[in-house]
Coordinates of C-alpha atoms and ligand atoms in Angstrom, one line a residue:
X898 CA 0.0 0.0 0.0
X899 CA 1.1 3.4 -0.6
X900 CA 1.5 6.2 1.5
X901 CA -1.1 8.7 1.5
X902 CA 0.1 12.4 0.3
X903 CA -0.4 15.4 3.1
X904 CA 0.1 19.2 1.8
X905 CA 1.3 21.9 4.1
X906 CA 0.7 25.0 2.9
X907 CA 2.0 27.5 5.2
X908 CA 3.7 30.9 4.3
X909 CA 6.2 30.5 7.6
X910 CA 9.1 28.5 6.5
X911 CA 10.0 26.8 9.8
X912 CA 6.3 25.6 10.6
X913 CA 6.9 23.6 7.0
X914 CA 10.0 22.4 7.7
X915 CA 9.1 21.0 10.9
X916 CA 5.7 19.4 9.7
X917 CA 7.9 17.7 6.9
X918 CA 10.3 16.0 8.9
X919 CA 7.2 15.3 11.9
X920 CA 5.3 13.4 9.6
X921 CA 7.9 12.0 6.9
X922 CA 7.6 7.9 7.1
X923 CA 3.9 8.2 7.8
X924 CA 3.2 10.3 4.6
X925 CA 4.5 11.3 1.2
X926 CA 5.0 14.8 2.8
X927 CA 4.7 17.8 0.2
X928 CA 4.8 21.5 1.0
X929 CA 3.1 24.9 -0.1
X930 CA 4.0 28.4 0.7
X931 CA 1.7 30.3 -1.5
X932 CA -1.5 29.6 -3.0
X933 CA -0.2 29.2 -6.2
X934 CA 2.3 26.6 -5.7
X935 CA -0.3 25.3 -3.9
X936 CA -2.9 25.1 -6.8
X937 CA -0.3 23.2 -9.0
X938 CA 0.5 20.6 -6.2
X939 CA -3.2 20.1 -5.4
X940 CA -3.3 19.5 -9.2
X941 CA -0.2 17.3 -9.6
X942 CA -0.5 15.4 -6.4
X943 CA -3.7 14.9 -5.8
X944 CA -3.0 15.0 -2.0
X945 CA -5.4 12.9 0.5
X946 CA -5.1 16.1 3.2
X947 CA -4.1 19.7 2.9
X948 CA -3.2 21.7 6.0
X949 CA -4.0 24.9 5.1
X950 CA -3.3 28.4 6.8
X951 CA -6.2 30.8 7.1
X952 CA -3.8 33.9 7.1
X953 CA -1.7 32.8 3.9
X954 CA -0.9 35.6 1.7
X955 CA 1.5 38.7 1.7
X956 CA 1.5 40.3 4.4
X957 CA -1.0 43.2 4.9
X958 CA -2.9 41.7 2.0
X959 CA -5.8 39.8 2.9
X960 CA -5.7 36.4 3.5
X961 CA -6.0 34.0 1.1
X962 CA -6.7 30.6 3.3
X963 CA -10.8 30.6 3.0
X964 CA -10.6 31.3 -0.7
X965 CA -8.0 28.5 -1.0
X966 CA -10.3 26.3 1.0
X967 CA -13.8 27.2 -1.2
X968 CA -11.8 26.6 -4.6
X969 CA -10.6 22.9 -3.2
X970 CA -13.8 22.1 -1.7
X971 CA -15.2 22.8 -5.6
X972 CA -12.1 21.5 -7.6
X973 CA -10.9 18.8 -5.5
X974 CA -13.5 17.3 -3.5
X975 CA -11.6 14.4 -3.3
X976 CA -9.0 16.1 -0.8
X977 CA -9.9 16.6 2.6
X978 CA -8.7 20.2 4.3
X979 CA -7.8 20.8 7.6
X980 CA -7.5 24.5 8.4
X981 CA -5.3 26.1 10.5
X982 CA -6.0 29.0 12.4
X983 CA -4.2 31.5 14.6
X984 CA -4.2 30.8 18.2
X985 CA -7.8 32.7 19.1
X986 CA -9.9 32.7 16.1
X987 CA -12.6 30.2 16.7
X988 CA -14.5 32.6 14.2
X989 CA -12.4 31.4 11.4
X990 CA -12.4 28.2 12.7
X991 CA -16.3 27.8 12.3
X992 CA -16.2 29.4 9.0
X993 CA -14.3 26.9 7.2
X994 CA -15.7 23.9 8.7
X995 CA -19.1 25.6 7.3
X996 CA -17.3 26.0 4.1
X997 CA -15.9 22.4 3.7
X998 CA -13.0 21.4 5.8
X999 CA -13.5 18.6 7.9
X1000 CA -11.5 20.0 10.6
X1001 CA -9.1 22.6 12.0
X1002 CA -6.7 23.1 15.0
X1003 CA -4.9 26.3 16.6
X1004 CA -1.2 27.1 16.8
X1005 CA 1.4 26.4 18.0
X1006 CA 1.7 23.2 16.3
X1007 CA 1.4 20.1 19.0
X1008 CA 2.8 16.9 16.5
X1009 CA 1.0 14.4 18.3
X1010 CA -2.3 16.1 18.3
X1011 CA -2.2 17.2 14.4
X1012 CA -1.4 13.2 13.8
X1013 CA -4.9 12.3 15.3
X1014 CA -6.4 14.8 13.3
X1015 CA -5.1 13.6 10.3
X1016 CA -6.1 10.2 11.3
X1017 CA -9.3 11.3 11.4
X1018 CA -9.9 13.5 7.9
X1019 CA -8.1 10.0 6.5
X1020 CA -10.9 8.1 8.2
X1021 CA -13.6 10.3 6.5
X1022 CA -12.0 10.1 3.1
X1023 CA -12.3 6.2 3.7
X1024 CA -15.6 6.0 5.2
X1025 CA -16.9 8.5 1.7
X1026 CA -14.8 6.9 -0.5
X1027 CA -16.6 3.3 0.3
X1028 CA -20.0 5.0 0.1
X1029 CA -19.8 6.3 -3.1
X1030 CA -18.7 3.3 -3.9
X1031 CA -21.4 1.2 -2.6
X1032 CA -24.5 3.6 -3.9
X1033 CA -25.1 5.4 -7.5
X1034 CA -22.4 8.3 -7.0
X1035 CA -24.3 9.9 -9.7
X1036 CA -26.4 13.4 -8.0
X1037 CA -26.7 14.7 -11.5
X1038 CA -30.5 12.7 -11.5
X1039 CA -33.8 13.2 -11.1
X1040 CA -35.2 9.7 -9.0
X1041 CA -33.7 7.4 -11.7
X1042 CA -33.6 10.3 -14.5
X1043 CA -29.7 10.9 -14.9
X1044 CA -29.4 14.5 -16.3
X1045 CA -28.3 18.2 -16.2
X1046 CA -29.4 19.4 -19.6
X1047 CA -31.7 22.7 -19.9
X1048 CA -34.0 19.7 -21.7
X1049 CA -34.1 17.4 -19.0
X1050 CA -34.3 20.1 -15.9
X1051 CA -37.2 21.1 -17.5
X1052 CA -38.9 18.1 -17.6
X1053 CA -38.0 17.6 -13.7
X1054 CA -39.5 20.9 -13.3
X1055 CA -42.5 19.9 -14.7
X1056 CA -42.9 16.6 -13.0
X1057 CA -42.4 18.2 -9.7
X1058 CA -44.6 21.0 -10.4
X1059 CA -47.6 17.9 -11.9
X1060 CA -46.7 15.2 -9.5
X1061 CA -48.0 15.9 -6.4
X1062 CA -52.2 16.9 -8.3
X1063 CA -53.9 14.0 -9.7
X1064 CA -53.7 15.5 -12.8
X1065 CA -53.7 12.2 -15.4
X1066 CA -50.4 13.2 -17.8
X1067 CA -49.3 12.6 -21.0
X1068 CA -45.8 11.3 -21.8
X1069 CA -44.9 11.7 -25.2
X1070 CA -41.3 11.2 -27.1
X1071 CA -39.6 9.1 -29.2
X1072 CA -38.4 5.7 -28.5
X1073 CA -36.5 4.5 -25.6
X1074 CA -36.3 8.4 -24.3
X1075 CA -37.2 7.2 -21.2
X1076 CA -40.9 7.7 -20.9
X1077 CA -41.5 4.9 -18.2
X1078 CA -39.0 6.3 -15.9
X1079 CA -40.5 9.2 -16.1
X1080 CA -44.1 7.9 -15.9
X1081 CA -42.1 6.3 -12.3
X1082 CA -40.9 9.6 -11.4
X1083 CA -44.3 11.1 -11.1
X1084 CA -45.5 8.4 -8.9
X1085 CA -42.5 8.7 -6.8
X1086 CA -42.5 12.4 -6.9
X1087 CA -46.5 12.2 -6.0
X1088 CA -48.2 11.4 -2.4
X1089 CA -48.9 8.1 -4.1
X1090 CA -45.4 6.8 -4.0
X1091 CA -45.9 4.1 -1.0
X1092 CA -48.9 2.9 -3.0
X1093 CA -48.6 0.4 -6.1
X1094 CA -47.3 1.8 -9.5
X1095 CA -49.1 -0.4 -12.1
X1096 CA -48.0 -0.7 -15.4
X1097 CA -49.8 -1.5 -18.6
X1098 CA -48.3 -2.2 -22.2
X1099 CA -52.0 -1.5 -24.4
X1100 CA -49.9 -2.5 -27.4
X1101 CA -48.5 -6.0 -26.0
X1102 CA -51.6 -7.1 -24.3
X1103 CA -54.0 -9.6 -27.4
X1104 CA -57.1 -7.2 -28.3
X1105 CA -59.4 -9.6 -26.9
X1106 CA -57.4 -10.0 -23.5
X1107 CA -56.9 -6.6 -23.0
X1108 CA -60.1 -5.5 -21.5
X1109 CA -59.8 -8.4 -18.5
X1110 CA -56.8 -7.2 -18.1
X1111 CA -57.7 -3.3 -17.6
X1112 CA -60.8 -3.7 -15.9
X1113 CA -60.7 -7.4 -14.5
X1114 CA -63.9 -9.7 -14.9
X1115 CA -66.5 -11.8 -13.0
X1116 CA -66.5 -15.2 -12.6
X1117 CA -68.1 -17.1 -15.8
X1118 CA -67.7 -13.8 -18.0
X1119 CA -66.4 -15.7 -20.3
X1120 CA -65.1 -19.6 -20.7
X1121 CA -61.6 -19.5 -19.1
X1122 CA -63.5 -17.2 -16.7
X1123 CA -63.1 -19.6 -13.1
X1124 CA -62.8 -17.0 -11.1
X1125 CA -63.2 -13.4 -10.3
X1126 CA -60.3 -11.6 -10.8
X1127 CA -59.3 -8.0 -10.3
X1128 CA -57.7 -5.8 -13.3
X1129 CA -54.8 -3.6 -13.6
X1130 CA -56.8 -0.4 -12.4
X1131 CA -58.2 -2.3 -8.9
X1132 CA -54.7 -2.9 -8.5
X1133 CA -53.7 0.7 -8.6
X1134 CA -56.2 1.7 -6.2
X1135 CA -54.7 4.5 -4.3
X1136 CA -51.7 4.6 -6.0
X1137 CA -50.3 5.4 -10.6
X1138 CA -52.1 3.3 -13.8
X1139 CA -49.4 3.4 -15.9
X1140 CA -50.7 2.8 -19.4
X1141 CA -47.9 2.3 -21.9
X1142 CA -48.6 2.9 -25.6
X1143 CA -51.8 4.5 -25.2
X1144 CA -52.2 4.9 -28.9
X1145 CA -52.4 1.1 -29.3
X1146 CA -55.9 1.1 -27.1
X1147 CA -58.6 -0.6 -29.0
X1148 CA -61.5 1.8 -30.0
X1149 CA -63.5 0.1 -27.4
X1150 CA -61.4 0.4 -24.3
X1151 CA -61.1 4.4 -25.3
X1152 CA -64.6 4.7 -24.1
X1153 CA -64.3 3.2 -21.1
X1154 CA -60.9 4.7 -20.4
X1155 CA -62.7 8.3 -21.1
X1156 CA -65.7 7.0 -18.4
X1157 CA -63.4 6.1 -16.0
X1158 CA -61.0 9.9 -16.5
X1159 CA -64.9 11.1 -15.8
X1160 CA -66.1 9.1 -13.0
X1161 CA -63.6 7.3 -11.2
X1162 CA -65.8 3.9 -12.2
X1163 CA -64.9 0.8 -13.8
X1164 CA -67.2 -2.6 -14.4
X1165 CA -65.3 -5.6 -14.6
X1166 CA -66.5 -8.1 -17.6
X1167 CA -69.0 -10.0 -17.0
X1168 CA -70.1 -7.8 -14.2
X1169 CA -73.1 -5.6 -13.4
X1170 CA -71.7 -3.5 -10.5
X1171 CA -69.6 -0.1 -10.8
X1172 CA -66.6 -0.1 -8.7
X1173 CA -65.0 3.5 -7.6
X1174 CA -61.2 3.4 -8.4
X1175 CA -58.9 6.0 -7.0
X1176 CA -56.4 5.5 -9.2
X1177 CA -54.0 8.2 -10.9
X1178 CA -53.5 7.4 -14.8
X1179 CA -50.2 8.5 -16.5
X1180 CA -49.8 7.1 -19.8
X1181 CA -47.4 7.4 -22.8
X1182 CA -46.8 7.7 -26.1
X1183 CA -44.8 7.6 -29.2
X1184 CA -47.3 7.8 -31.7
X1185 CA -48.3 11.1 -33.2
X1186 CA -52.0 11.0 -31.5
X1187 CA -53.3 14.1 -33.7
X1188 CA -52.6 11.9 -36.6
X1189 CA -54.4 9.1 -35.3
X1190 CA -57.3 11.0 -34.3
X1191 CA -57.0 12.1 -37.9
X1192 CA -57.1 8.5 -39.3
X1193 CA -59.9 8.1 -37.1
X1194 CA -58.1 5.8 -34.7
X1195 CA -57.9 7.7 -31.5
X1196 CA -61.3 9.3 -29.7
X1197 CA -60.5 13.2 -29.8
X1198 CA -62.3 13.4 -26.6
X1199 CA -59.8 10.9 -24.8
X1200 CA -57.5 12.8 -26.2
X1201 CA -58.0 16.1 -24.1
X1202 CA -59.0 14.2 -21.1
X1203 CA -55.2 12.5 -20.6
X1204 CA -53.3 15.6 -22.2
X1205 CA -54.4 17.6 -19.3
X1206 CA -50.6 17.7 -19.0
X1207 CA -48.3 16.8 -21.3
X1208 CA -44.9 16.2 -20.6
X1209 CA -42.5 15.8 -23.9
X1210 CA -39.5 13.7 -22.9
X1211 CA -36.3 15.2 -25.3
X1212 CA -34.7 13.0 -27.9
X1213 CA -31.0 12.2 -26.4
X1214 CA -29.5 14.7 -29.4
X1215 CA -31.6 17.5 -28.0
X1216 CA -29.6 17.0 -24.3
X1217 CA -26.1 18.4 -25.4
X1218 CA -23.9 16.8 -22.6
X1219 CA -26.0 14.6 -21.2
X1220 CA -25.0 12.3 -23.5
X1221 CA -21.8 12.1 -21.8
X1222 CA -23.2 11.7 -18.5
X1223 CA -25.4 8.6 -19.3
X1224 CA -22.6 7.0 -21.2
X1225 CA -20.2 7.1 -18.0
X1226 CA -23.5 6.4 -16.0
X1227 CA -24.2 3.1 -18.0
X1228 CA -20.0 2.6 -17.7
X1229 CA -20.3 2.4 -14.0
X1230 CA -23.3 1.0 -13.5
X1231 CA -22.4 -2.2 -16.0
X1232 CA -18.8 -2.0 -15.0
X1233 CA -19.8 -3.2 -11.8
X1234 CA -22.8 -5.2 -12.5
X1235 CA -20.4 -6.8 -14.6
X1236 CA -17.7 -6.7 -12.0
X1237 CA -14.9 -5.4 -15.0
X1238 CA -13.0 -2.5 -14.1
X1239 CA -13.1 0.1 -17.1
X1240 CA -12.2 3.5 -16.5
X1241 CA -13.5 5.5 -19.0
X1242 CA -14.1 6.2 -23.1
X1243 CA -11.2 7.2 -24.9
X1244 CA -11.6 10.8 -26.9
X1245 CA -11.6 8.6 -30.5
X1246 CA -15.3 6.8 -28.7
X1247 CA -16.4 10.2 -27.1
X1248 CA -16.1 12.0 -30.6
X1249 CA -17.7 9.3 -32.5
X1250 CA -20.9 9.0 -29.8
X1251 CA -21.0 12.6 -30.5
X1252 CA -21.4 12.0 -34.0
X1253 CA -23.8 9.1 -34.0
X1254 CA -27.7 10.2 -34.4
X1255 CA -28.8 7.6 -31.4
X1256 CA -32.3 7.1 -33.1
X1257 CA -32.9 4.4 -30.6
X1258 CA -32.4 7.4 -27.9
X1259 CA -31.2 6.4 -24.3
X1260 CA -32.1 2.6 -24.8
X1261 CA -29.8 2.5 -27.8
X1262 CA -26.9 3.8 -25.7
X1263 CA -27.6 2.0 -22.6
X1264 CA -27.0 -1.4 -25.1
X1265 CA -24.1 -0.2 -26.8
X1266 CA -22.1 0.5 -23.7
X1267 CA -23.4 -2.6 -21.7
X1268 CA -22.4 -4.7 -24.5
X1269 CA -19.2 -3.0 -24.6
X1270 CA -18.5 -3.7 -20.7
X1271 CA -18.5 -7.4 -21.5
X1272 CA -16.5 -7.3 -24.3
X1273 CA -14.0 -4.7 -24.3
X1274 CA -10.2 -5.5 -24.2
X1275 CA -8.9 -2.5 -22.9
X1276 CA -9.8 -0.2 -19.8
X1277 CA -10.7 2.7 -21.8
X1278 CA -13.5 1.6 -24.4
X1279 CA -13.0 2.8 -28.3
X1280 CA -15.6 3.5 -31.0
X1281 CA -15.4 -0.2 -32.1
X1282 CA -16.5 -1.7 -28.7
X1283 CA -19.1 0.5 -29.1
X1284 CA -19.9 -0.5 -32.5
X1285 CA -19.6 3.2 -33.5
X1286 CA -18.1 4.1 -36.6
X1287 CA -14.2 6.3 -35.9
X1288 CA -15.8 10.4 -36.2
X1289 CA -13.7 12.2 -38.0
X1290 CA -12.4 9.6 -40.7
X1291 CA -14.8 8.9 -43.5
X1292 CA -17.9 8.8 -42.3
X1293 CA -20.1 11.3 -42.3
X1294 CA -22.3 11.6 -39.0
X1295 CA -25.7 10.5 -40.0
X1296 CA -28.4 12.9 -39.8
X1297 CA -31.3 12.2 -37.6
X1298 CA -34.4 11.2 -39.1
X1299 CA -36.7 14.2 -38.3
X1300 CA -33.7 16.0 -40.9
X1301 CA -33.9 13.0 -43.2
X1302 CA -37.3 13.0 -43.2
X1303 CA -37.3 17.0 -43.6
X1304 CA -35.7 16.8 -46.7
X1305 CA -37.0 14.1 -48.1
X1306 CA -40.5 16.4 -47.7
X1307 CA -39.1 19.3 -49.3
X1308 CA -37.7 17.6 -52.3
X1309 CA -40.8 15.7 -53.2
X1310 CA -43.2 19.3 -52.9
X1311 CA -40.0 20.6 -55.0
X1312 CA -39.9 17.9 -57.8
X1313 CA -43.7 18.1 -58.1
X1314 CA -43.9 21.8 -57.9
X1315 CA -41.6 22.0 -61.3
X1316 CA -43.5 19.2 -62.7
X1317 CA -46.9 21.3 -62.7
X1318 CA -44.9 24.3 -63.1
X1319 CA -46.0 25.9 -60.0
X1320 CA -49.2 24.3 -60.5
X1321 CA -50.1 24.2 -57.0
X1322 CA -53.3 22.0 -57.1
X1323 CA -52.0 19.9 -60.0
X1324 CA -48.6 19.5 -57.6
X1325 CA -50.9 18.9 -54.7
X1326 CA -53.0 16.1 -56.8
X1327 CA -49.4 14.1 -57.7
X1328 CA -48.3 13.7 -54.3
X1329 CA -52.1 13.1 -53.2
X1330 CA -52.2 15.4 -50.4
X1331 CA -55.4 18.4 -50.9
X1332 CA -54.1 22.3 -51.6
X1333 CA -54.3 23.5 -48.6
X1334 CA -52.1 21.3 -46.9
X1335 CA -49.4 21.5 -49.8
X1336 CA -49.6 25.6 -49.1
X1337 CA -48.6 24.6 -45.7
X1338 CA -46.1 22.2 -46.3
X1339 CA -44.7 24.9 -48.5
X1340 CA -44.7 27.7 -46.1
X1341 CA -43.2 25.4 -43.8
X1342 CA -40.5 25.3 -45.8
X1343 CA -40.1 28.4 -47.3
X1344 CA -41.1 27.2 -50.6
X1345 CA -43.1 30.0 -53.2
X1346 CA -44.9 28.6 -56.3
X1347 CA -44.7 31.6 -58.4
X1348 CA -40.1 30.6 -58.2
X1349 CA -42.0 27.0 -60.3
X1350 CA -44.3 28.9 -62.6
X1351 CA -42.6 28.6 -66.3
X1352 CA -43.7 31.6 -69.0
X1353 CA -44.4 29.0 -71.9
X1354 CA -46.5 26.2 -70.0
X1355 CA -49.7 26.4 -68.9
X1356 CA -49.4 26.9 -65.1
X1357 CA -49.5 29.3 -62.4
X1358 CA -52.0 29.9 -58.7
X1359 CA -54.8 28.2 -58.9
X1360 CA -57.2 29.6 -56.3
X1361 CA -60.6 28.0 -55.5
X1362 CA -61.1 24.8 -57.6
X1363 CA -61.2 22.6 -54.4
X1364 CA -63.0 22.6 -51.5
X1365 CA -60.7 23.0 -48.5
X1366 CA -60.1 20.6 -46.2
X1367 CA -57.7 18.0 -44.6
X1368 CA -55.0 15.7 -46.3
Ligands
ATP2670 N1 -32.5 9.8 -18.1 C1 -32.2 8.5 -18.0 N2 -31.3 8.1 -17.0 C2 -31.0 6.8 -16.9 N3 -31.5 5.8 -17.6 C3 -32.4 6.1 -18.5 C4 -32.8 7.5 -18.8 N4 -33.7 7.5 -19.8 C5 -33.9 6.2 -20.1 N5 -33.1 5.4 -19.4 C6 -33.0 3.9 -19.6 O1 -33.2 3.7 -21.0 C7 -34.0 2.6 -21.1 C8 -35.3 3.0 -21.9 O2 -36.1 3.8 -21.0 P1 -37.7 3.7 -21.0 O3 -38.1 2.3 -21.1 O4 -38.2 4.5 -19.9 O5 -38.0 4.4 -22.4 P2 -39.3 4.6 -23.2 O6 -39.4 5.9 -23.7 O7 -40.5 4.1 -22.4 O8 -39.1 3.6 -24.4 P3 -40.1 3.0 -25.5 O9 -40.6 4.1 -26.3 O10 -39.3 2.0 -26.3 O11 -41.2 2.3 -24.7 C9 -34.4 2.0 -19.8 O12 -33.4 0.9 -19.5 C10 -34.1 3.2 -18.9 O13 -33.7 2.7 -17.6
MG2671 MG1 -41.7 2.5 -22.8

């Protein structure tokens, strides 16, 4: 075992000399005498303890020792200080211990006593170092959320702000964003969180299953009916329905989901009686509802009633650093599930994960870096154990596919805009969409039809020859 690394730093040259000798053999002993060198040593050395001098500093300056001791407690809170005060300044004393140091003592320097103290700041490195080693040392999270992103705080925000009502919320975003967790953090954030958090995939569940399942049934309902059984919204009684992939809902069930947002009463299958439910729905989505309600798929009604709030979880491209912080949260959380010591992502993996579009959001990179836990060679993972193309050679970083998609839009309303010469409701009839939505579309993207209209062809605006109305 090595020796652990004390700094002195101490503008009076004899009180470091004399610490250095006291405590050489026990410690690597190194020494400071202004906060400079001081800085560089604390960054070189990385010492376990720092003895540091309130009064450091030129003389008739002011002192630099609580300044010190605030930039260490934020740069280095790995180091533990001890402060060291004049003989009669308990006022100083109290202040750094409320800034950060785990301890001080008073000149004239007693060896034997500073020894115990140092002991005992040692001991408290130990004793956090095996904490943060035994729980998540991640506090960059909201209940299992990890993040710090201006995205993610305010989706915290908002589920603080919704959780403790009995508002029913909407989770929408893309896939593997992390919708469920955050459907969990609202129960945990809510009054409800001793209570049972239920969860229901509607889109996993057979069709003709699904209703038992949600509301529960009688005994004899139906033939595999022995027994009276409870559904999934007796069971959340008093506490969160979690309904997963609310788009996927039969038509059916909608109406009886939109009696129950009203009344708070369900009727099992099979049954006559209503039974009061108190239970909270959240559900999620990552189907465009509007559109469904546009196919005729979703009830527009049921719509409002669960978007009373709507929480939009970010795609993990829209979180900026984040990204980083999952990707060492999956590395430690694996690494020792796993029990393989990695240490970190070399720059070559952190470039390329920057690159990479991560359509399959926080899911996606919670699999790449797992996978790469169990079969990485080396202690620092590269872009192949993560199965990521090298950023920076030839590969170009794909675009996501809201951009794909994007332009993929604008060059089909383009290519049939020339076509009809500008021709908007010829252009509109092509690509089977009615006029007014193609004058959308092309205000969306900037797009003007007289830039189509050709002098020699029969073209040009077209106003009034359809009714208006939806695509
Ligand atoms: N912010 C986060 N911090 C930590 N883990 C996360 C975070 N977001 C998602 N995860 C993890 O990513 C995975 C996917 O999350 P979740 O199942 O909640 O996503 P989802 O949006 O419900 O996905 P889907 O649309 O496929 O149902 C889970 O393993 C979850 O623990
Ligand atoms: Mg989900």
């Amino acid at each position: 075992m090595s020796l652990d690394t004390i700094l002195i730093v101490d503008d009076e040259d004899s009180i470091r000399n004399q610490l250095r000798w006291g405590l050489a053999g026990q410690y690597e002993v190194a020494t400071a005498g202004t906060a400079d060198e001081a800085r560089r040593m604390l960054r070189d050395l990385k010492p376990s303890v720092v003895t540091l001098d309130v009064t450091l500093g030129p003389a008739g300056a002011p002192p630099e020792g609580l300044a010190l001791l605030d930039e260490i407690v934020e740069r280095h809170p790995h180091t533990k200080v001890i402060m060291v005060t004049g003989n009669d300044s308990r006022e100083n004393a109290i202040a750094a211990i409320r800034r950060g140091a785990v301890d001080w003592y008073a000149k004239p320097i007693e060896l034997e006593e500073l020894k115990v103290i140092l002991r005992r700041a040692l001991h408290i490195r130990d004793i956090e170092q095996a904490q943060s080693a035994s729980a998540p040392a991640f506090r960059k999270r909201y209940h299992r959320l990890v993040g710090e992103s201006e995205a993610m705080r305010r989706v915290f925000s908002l589920i603080q702000r919704v959780a403790p009502t009995d508002a029913t919320v909407l989770v929408s975003g893309e896939n593997g964003t992390g919708k469920e967790l955050v459907a969990h953090a609202i129960h945990q954030a809510s009054g409800r969180r001793d209570e049972p958090f239920v969860p229901i995939n509607c889109g996993a569940i057979p069709e003709n299953l699904l209703e038992s399942e949600l509301f529960g049934h009688e005994k004899g309902a139906f033939t595999d009916a022995h027994r009276t059984r409870e559904g999934r919204f007796e069971l959340a009684d008093r506490g969160t329905l979690f309904l997963d992939e609310l788009g996927e809902l039969p038509t059916h069930l909608q109406v009886k989901l939109l009696r129950f947002l009203q009344d708070h009463l369900i009727e099992r299958v099979g049954g006559r009686e209503t039974t009061r439910v108190d239970a909270r729905v959240v559900a999620a989505t990552n189907r465009d509802l509007p559109a469904l309600i546009a196919a005729g798929r979703f009830r527009e009604d049921l719509f409002y009633r669960v978007s009373v709030v709507r929480v939009h979880v970010p795609a993990l491209r829209e979180r900026g650093d984040d990204l980083r912080l999952l990707a060492e949260y999956f590395l430690e959380f694996y690494g020792r599930h796993h029990k393989r010591r990695l240490r970190g992502f070399t720059q070559a993996a952190l470039r390329s994960m920057m690159a990479h579009a991560w359509p399959g959001n926080v899911r996606e990179l919670e699999n790449r870096v797992q996978r790469a836990v169990i079969l990485a060679n080396d202690s620092y993972l590269r872009p192949e154990d993560l199965e990521l193309e090298s950023a920076g050679g030839s590969s170009e970083p794909l675009p996501t596919l809201q951009i794909a998609r994007d332009e993929a839009e604008q060059a089909l309303i383009v290519e049939a805009l020339v076509r009809n010469a500008g021709n908007v409701t010829r252009a509109a009839r092509d690509i089977d969409v009615s006029r007014p939505t193609l004058h959308d579309l092309m205000r969306k993207h900037g797009l003007d039809a007289a830039r189509y209209r050709h002098p020699d062809l029969p073209g040009g605006e077209d106003e009034g020859d359809e009714p208006e109305g939806g695509a």
